[in-house]
Coordinates of C-alpha atoms and ligand atoms in Angstrom, one line a residue:
M11 CA 24.8 89.3 109.3
I12 CA 25.8 92.9 109.5
S13 CA 23.4 95.9 109.1
K14 CA 22.2 96.0 105.4
K15 CA 21.1 99.7 106.0
M16 CA 24.4 100.7 107.4
L17 CA 26.5 98.9 104.8
E18 CA 24.7 100.5 102.1
T19 CA 24.9 104.0 103.7
G20 CA 28.7 103.6 104.6
S21 CA 28.9 102.1 100.9
R22 CA 27.2 105.1 99.1
K23 CA 30.1 107.3 97.9
S24 CA 29.0 110.8 98.2
I25 CA 29.8 113.1 95.4
I26 CA 31.9 115.2 97.8
R27 CA 34.0 112.2 98.2
V28 CA 34.4 111.6 94.6
I29 CA 35.3 115.2 94.0
F30 CA 37.7 115.3 96.8
D31 CA 39.7 112.2 95.7
F32 CA 39.7 113.8 91.9
G33 CA 41.1 117.0 93.5
K34 CA 43.7 115.1 95.6
E35 CA 44.9 113.0 92.2
R36 CA 45.0 116.2 90.1
A37 CA 46.8 118.2 92.8
A38 CA 49.6 115.3 92.8
L39 CA 49.7 115.5 88.8
I40 CA 49.7 119.3 88.2
G41 CA 50.2 121.2 91.6
A42 CA 47.6 122.1 94.2
E43 CA 47.8 125.7 93.1
N44 CA 46.2 124.7 89.7
V45 CA 43.3 122.9 91.0
Y46 CA 40.4 125.2 91.9
D47 CA 38.6 123.5 94.8
F48 CA 35.1 124.8 95.4
S49 CA 33.6 121.6 96.7
L50 CA 33.8 121.9 100.5
G51 CA 32.2 124.2 103.1
N52 CA 35.1 124.0 105.4
P53 CA 35.9 127.6 106.6
S54 CA 38.7 129.2 105.2
V55 CA 39.3 132.1 107.7
P56 CA 41.1 131.6 111.0
A57 CA 39.3 131.3 114.1
P58 CA 39.1 134.7 115.9
E59 CA 41.9 135.3 118.2
I60 CA 39.5 135.2 121.3
V61 CA 38.9 131.5 120.8
H62 CA 42.8 130.7 121.1
Q63 CA 43.2 133.2 124.1
C64 CA 40.2 131.7 126.1
I65 CA 41.6 128.5 125.5
R66 CA 45.0 129.4 126.9
T67 CA 43.5 130.9 129.7
M68 CA 41.5 127.9 130.6
M69 CA 44.5 125.8 130.4
E70 CA 46.4 128.2 132.7
E71 CA 43.9 129.0 135.4
E72 CA 41.3 126.1 135.4
S73 CA 41.8 122.5 136.7
S74 CA 41.9 119.7 134.5
T75 CA 38.7 118.2 136.0
D76 CA 36.9 121.4 135.2
I77 CA 37.9 121.6 131.6
H78 CA 37.8 118.0 130.7
G79 CA 35.0 116.5 132.9
Y80 CA 31.5 115.2 131.9
T81 CA 28.8 117.8 132.0
H82 CA 25.4 117.5 132.3
L83 CA 23.7 115.8 129.1
Q84 CA 22.2 119.1 128.3
G85 CA 25.5 121.1 129.0
D86 CA 26.9 123.1 131.9
I87 CA 24.0 125.1 133.4
N88 CA 26.5 128.1 133.5
V89 CA 27.4 127.8 130.0
R90 CA 23.8 127.6 129.0
S91 CA 22.6 130.5 131.2
K92 CA 25.4 132.7 129.6
I93 CA 24.0 131.8 126.1
A94 CA 20.6 132.5 127.0
D95 CA 21.6 135.8 128.5
D96 CA 23.3 137.0 125.2
I97 CA 20.4 135.7 123.0
N98 CA 18.1 137.7 125.2
R99 CA 20.1 140.9 125.1
E100 CA 20.4 140.6 121.2
H101 CA 16.7 139.4 120.5
K102 CA 14.9 140.7 123.3
T103 CA 13.7 136.9 124.1
A104 CA 13.0 135.6 127.5
L105 CA 15.1 132.6 127.6
T106 CA 16.6 130.8 130.6
G107 CA 19.6 128.4 130.6
A108 CA 17.0 125.8 130.9
N109 CA 15.8 126.6 127.2
I110 CA 19.4 125.9 125.7
Y111 CA 20.7 122.3 125.0
M112 CA 24.4 122.2 124.1
T113 CA 25.0 119.9 121.2
T114 CA 28.1 118.9 119.1
G115 CA 27.1 121.3 116.2
A116 CA 24.0 121.8 114.0
T117 CA 24.0 118.2 112.6
A118 CA 23.6 116.9 116.3
S119 CA 21.0 119.9 116.9
L120 CA 19.0 118.7 113.9
R121 CA 19.1 115.1 114.9
I122 CA 18.2 115.7 118.4
C123 CA 15.2 117.7 117.4
F124 CA 14.1 115.5 114.7
S125 CA 14.1 112.4 116.8
A126 CA 12.4 114.2 119.6
I127 CA 9.3 115.0 117.7
A128 CA 9.1 112.2 115.1
N129 CA 6.6 109.2 115.4
P130 CA 6.8 106.7 112.5
G131 CA 5.6 108.2 109.2
D132 CA 5.6 111.7 110.5
E133 CA 6.3 114.2 107.6
F134 CA 9.1 116.8 107.7
I135 CA 8.9 119.1 104.9
V136 CA 12.1 120.7 103.7
I137 CA 12.6 123.4 101.1
A138 CA 14.6 122.7 98.0
P139 CA 17.7 123.4 97.7
F140 CA 18.5 122.0 101.1
F141 CA 21.5 120.7 103.1
T142 CA 22.1 117.1 102.1
E143 CA 22.4 115.6 105.6
Y144 CA 18.4 116.1 106.5
R145 CA 17.3 113.4 104.4
I146 CA 19.4 110.9 106.4
G147 CA 18.4 112.6 109.7
I148 CA 14.6 112.6 108.8
E149 CA 15.1 109.0 107.8
Q150 CA 17.0 107.8 110.9
A151 CA 14.3 109.4 113.1
G152 CA 11.8 107.5 111.5
G153 CA 10.1 110.5 109.6
K154 CA 9.5 110.8 105.9
M155 CA 11.2 113.9 104.0
V156 CA 8.7 116.0 101.9
I157 CA 10.4 118.2 99.4
I158 CA 8.9 121.7 98.2
P159 CA 10.7 122.2 94.9
A160 CA 12.9 125.2 94.5
R161 CA 11.8 128.6 93.5
T162 CA 14.7 129.1 91.3
K163 CA 14.2 132.8 90.2
D164 CA 15.1 133.9 94.0
F165 CA 15.2 130.8 96.2
Q166 CA 12.6 132.2 98.6
I167 CA 9.5 130.1 99.4
D168 CA 7.0 128.5 96.9
F169 CA 4.2 129.3 99.3
E170 CA 1.5 127.5 97.1
A171 CA 3.6 124.5 96.9
L172 CA 4.1 124.6 100.6
E173 CA 0.5 125.1 101.7
A174 CA -0.5 122.3 99.2
A175 CA 2.2 119.9 100.8
I176 CA 0.8 120.6 104.5
N177 CA -1.6 118.0 105.7
P178 CA -2.5 116.1 109.2
A179 CA 0.8 114.1 108.7
T180 CA 3.0 117.2 108.6
K181 CA 4.9 117.4 112.0
A182 CA 7.6 119.9 111.1
L183 CA 9.1 122.2 108.8
V184 CA 12.6 122.5 108.2
I185 CA 14.3 126.1 107.0
N186 CA 17.9 127.1 106.5
S187 CA 18.5 130.9 106.1
P188 CA 21.4 132.0 105.0
N189 CA 21.0 128.8 102.8
N190 CA 23.2 126.2 102.0
P191 CA 23.7 125.8 98.9
S192 CA 22.2 128.9 97.4
G193 CA 23.6 131.7 99.9
V194 CA 20.0 133.2 99.9
V195 CA 18.6 135.0 102.8
Y196 CA 14.9 134.8 103.6
T197 CA 13.3 138.2 103.4
R198 CA 11.4 139.6 106.2
E199 CA 8.5 139.2 103.9
T200 CA 9.1 135.4 103.6
I201 CA 9.3 135.0 107.2
D202 CA 6.0 136.8 107.9
Q203 CA 4.4 134.8 105.1
L204 CA 5.8 131.6 106.5
T205 CA 4.9 132.1 110.0
A206 CA 1.2 133.3 109.2
L207 CA 0.8 130.1 106.8
L208 CA 1.9 128.0 109.7
R209 CA -0.1 129.7 112.3
R210 CA -3.1 129.5 110.0
K211 CA -2.6 125.8 109.5
Q212 CA -2.0 124.5 112.9
E213 CA -5.4 126.4 113.7
E214 CA -7.0 124.5 110.8
L215 CA -5.6 121.1 111.6
Q216 CA -5.6 121.7 115.3
Q217 CA -2.1 120.2 115.6
P218 CA 1.3 121.7 116.4
I219 CA 3.6 122.2 113.1
Y220 CA 7.1 122.6 114.7
L221 CA 9.4 125.0 112.7
V222 CA 12.9 123.7 113.1
S223 CA 15.4 126.4 112.2
D224 CA 18.9 125.4 110.9
E225 CA 21.1 128.3 111.6
P226 CA 25.0 127.6 111.3
Y227 CA 25.5 130.7 109.0
R228 CA 23.5 133.3 110.9
E229 CA 26.2 135.7 111.2
I230 CA 27.7 135.0 107.8
L231 CA 25.5 138.0 106.1
F232 CA 26.3 140.4 103.8
T233 CA 23.2 142.8 104.2
D234 CA 22.5 145.3 106.7
E235 CA 18.7 143.8 107.1
K236 CA 18.8 142.0 110.5
L237 CA 17.8 138.5 110.5
P238 CA 14.4 137.9 112.4
Y239 CA 14.9 135.6 115.2
L240 CA 12.6 132.8 114.7
L241 CA 11.8 132.3 118.6
N242 CA 10.2 135.6 118.4
E243 CA 8.0 134.9 115.2
Y244 CA 6.5 131.7 115.9
D245 CA 5.8 130.0 119.2
N246 CA 6.6 126.3 117.9
S247 CA 10.1 127.1 117.0
M248 CA 13.5 125.5 117.7
V249 CA 16.8 127.2 116.5
C250 CA 19.5 124.9 115.7
Y251 CA 22.7 126.7 116.1
S252 CA 26.5 126.0 115.5
Y253 CA 29.8 127.7 116.0
S254 CA 31.3 125.7 113.1
K255 CA 31.1 128.5 110.6
S256 CA 30.7 131.8 112.8
L257 CA 33.9 131.0 114.8
S258 CA 35.6 128.8 112.2
I259 CA 35.8 125.8 114.4
P260 CA 33.9 123.1 112.4
G261 CA 36.3 120.2 113.9
E262 CA 35.6 120.9 117.4
R263 CA 32.0 120.1 117.3
I264 CA 29.9 122.5 119.2
G265 CA 26.6 124.1 118.9
Y266 CA 23.2 124.3 120.7
I267 CA 19.6 124.1 120.4
A268 CA 17.4 127.2 121.7
F269 CA 13.8 125.9 122.3
S270 CA 10.9 128.5 122.5
P271 CA 9.6 128.5 126.0
K272 CA 6.2 128.6 124.0
L273 CA 6.7 125.3 122.4
T274 CA 3.5 123.2 122.6
D275 CA 4.0 120.3 125.3
Y276 CA 7.4 122.2 126.2
T277 CA 8.1 120.1 129.3
D278 CA 7.6 116.7 127.3
L279 CA 9.4 118.1 124.3
F280 CA 12.5 119.1 126.2
T281 CA 12.5 115.6 127.9
A282 CA 12.0 113.9 124.6
A283 CA 15.1 115.9 123.3
C284 CA 17.3 114.5 126.2
G285 CA 15.9 111.1 125.5
S286 CA 16.8 111.5 121.9
A287 CA 20.3 112.6 122.6
R288 CA 20.8 109.5 124.8
Y289 CA 19.4 107.3 122.0
L290 CA 21.4 108.6 119.4
G291 CA 24.5 108.2 121.9
Y292 CA 25.3 112.0 122.5
V293 CA 26.9 112.0 126.1
N294 CA 27.7 115.7 126.3
A295 CA 29.1 118.4 124.0
P296 CA 33.0 118.6 124.5
S297 CA 33.1 120.6 127.8
M298 CA 36.0 122.7 126.8
F299 CA 34.2 123.9 123.9
Q300 CA 31.2 124.5 125.9
K301 CA 33.1 126.9 127.8
V302 CA 34.8 128.4 124.7
A303 CA 31.2 129.0 123.3
A304 CA 30.2 130.6 126.1
I305 CA 33.0 133.1 126.2
C306 CA 33.2 133.7 122.6
N307 CA 29.5 133.8 122.0
G308 CA 28.8 136.9 119.6
S309 CA 32.4 136.9 118.3
V310 CA 32.7 136.1 114.7
A311 CA 35.7 135.3 112.2
N312 CA 36.5 137.8 109.7
I313 CA 33.6 137.5 107.3
D314 CA 35.0 140.4 105.1
I315 CA 37.2 138.0 103.0
Y316 CA 33.7 135.9 102.3
R317 CA 32.1 139.1 101.1
Q318 CA 35.1 139.9 99.0
N319 CA 35.1 136.5 97.5
R320 CA 31.5 136.8 96.8
D321 CA 31.8 140.0 95.1
R322 CA 34.6 138.9 92.9
L323 CA 33.4 135.7 91.9
Y324 CA 29.7 136.9 91.3
E325 CA 30.5 139.6 89.1
A326 CA 33.0 137.6 87.2
L327 CA 30.6 134.7 86.5
I328 CA 27.7 137.2 85.5
S329 CA 30.2 138.9 83.1
Y330 CA 30.9 135.5 81.7
G331 CA 27.3 135.0 80.9
Y332 CA 26.4 132.8 84.1
E333 CA 22.9 132.9 85.7
C334 CA 23.0 133.4 89.1
V335 CA 20.6 134.6 92.3
K336 CA 22.9 137.0 94.1
P337 CA 23.5 135.5 97.5
E338 CA 23.4 137.8 100.7
G339 CA 25.1 135.2 103.3
A340 CA 26.7 131.8 103.9
F341 CA 29.6 131.3 101.5
Y342 CA 28.2 129.6 98.5
L343 CA 27.2 130.5 94.9
F344 CA 24.5 128.5 93.5
P345 CA 24.5 129.3 89.5
K346 CA 22.5 127.6 86.8
A347 CA 24.6 124.6 85.0
M348 CA 25.1 125.5 81.3
E349 CA 23.3 122.4 80.4
E350 CA 20.3 120.5 81.9
D351 CA 22.4 117.8 83.5
A352 CA 24.5 119.6 86.2
S353 CA 26.7 116.3 86.8
A354 CA 28.0 116.6 83.3
F355 CA 28.5 120.3 83.6
C356 CA 30.6 119.6 86.7
A357 CA 32.4 116.9 84.9
K358 CA 33.5 119.3 82.0
G359 CA 34.4 121.9 84.7
R360 CA 36.6 119.1 86.4
E361 CA 38.5 118.9 82.9
L362 CA 39.4 122.5 83.5
N363 CA 40.4 121.5 87.2
L364 CA 37.3 123.5 88.6
L365 CA 35.6 121.5 91.1
M366 CA 31.8 122.1 92.1
L367 CA 29.0 120.0 93.1
P368 CA 25.8 119.4 91.1
G369 CA 22.6 120.6 92.7
D370 CA 21.0 117.0 92.3
D371 CA 21.7 116.1 96.0
F372 CA 20.5 119.3 97.3
G373 CA 17.0 118.8 95.8
C374 CA 17.7 121.2 92.9
K375 CA 18.6 119.9 89.5
G376 CA 20.4 122.1 87.0
H377 CA 22.3 124.2 89.4
V378 CA 25.7 123.8 90.8
R379 CA 27.3 124.6 94.3
I380 CA 30.3 126.8 94.3
A381 CA 31.6 126.9 98.0
Y382 CA 33.8 130.1 97.7
C383 CA 35.1 129.6 101.4
V384 CA 38.8 129.8 99.8
D385 CA 41.8 131.6 99.7
P386 CA 41.0 134.7 97.7
M387 CA 44.0 133.8 95.4
V388 CA 42.3 130.7 94.3
I389 CA 39.3 132.6 93.0
E390 CA 41.7 134.9 90.8
R391 CA 43.4 132.0 89.5
S392 CA 40.1 130.2 88.5
L393 CA 38.5 132.9 86.8
P394 CA 40.3 132.0 83.3
A395 CA 38.8 128.3 83.9
F396 CA 35.1 129.6 84.5
K397 CA 35.5 131.8 81.6
K398 CA 36.6 129.4 79.4
L399 CA 33.7 126.9 80.5
A400 CA 31.3 129.4 79.5
E401 CA 32.7 130.1 76.4
L402 CA 32.7 126.6 75.1
Y403 CA 29.1 126.2 76.2
K404 CA 28.4 129.5 74.0
K405 CA 30.2 127.9 71.1
G406 CA 28.5 124.6 71.6
Q407 CA 32.2 123.0 71.7
D408 CA 33.3 119.9 73.2
L409 CA 36.3 120.5 75.5
Ligands
LIG12 N1 23.3 122.6 108.3 C1 23.9 123.3 107.1 C2 22.9 124.1 106.2 C3 25.3 123.3 107.0 O1 25.7 123.8 105.8 C4 26.0 122.5 107.8 C5 27.5 122.1 107.4 O2 28.0 122.6 106.7 C6 25.4 121.9 108.9 C7 23.9 122.1 109.0 C8 26.3 121.0 109.9 O3 26.8 122.0 110.8 P1 27.7 121.3 111.9 O4 29.2 121.4 111.5 O5 27.6 122.4 112.9 O6 27.3 120.1 112.2

């Protein structure tokens, strides 16, 4: 008998798949230009030229075994040292290459951290709305996911609910700012309040509470305010970083974990991370893209396009009567659906060829995610449909 659990997981058709299939069918029928697909968080801007340039140079100047060979499980030490030096320069940290673990992107970074710290039944707190894959990663690690409901007025953190949720079973808190799906960036005040609360709770409970910060959108930021670097804010923190979005290379699978040198039981924890990666079947992150990451670290794709898209779409939606917290990062809008059932709202949108995702899977009912990492023309063409959808709700009409 095959694994029931894996069969069930593999058979569960995600809403993204349903919408993706719908989009393909509609495009074949009415032309791709008439389908407004805002369902996927796939970067729409090209990778910066430096990415291709360094691949070309590598191919010309380095030996095949150097480019394509295995590296250490944790990654090439030169790559890890270069990244640590860059982080130190930017954030005034004191990391060495030994504190960096190269991974196949943020998904793997999170999985490695979760499995490294979880014992059966340990609780992992996530703040809604949250990235859908947290659930499967926490479950797989043997942990239990505890959800703090969304503070929908601004998508910062409901601290009363968070404090009430922390108990002796709490192992870690997972945060994500800039956030998928809300696009919201945690303010300095939120980070200060959060880290003060965690320190106080650690003291009270006499146990470490780890902070796992999921940061694939770190550079996709539309405010001049600098994002606090969590390793400087809270000793028990790990930053899960990915180049998928900053360099527009999600298919290449490259990222890293930065472990705070001040983590409780640091040596054991890092050793457990190595064990966790082995257990999960990660050998080493792609060696060629480890080198690309080292050279291109700090470079960012042209995020001005995302900012233009955000401004155009946000302002248009507000003028049509949608309610939405203005996002300051990532490439998502998370407006309120115009009826309680966000899936029904998305289904009505699909009748106008607007493809959006209901917030339910992100732990926040009644909202929809619009991924605006698309060609600006898609936004222009979609606006009459967004307007019509709002008008139909205002008039209380069926489509
Ligand atoms: N975390 C968040 C919040 C994301 O939005 C994504 C991808 O969309 C990931 C993690 C996974 O990123 P990666 O491609 O690096 O695995």
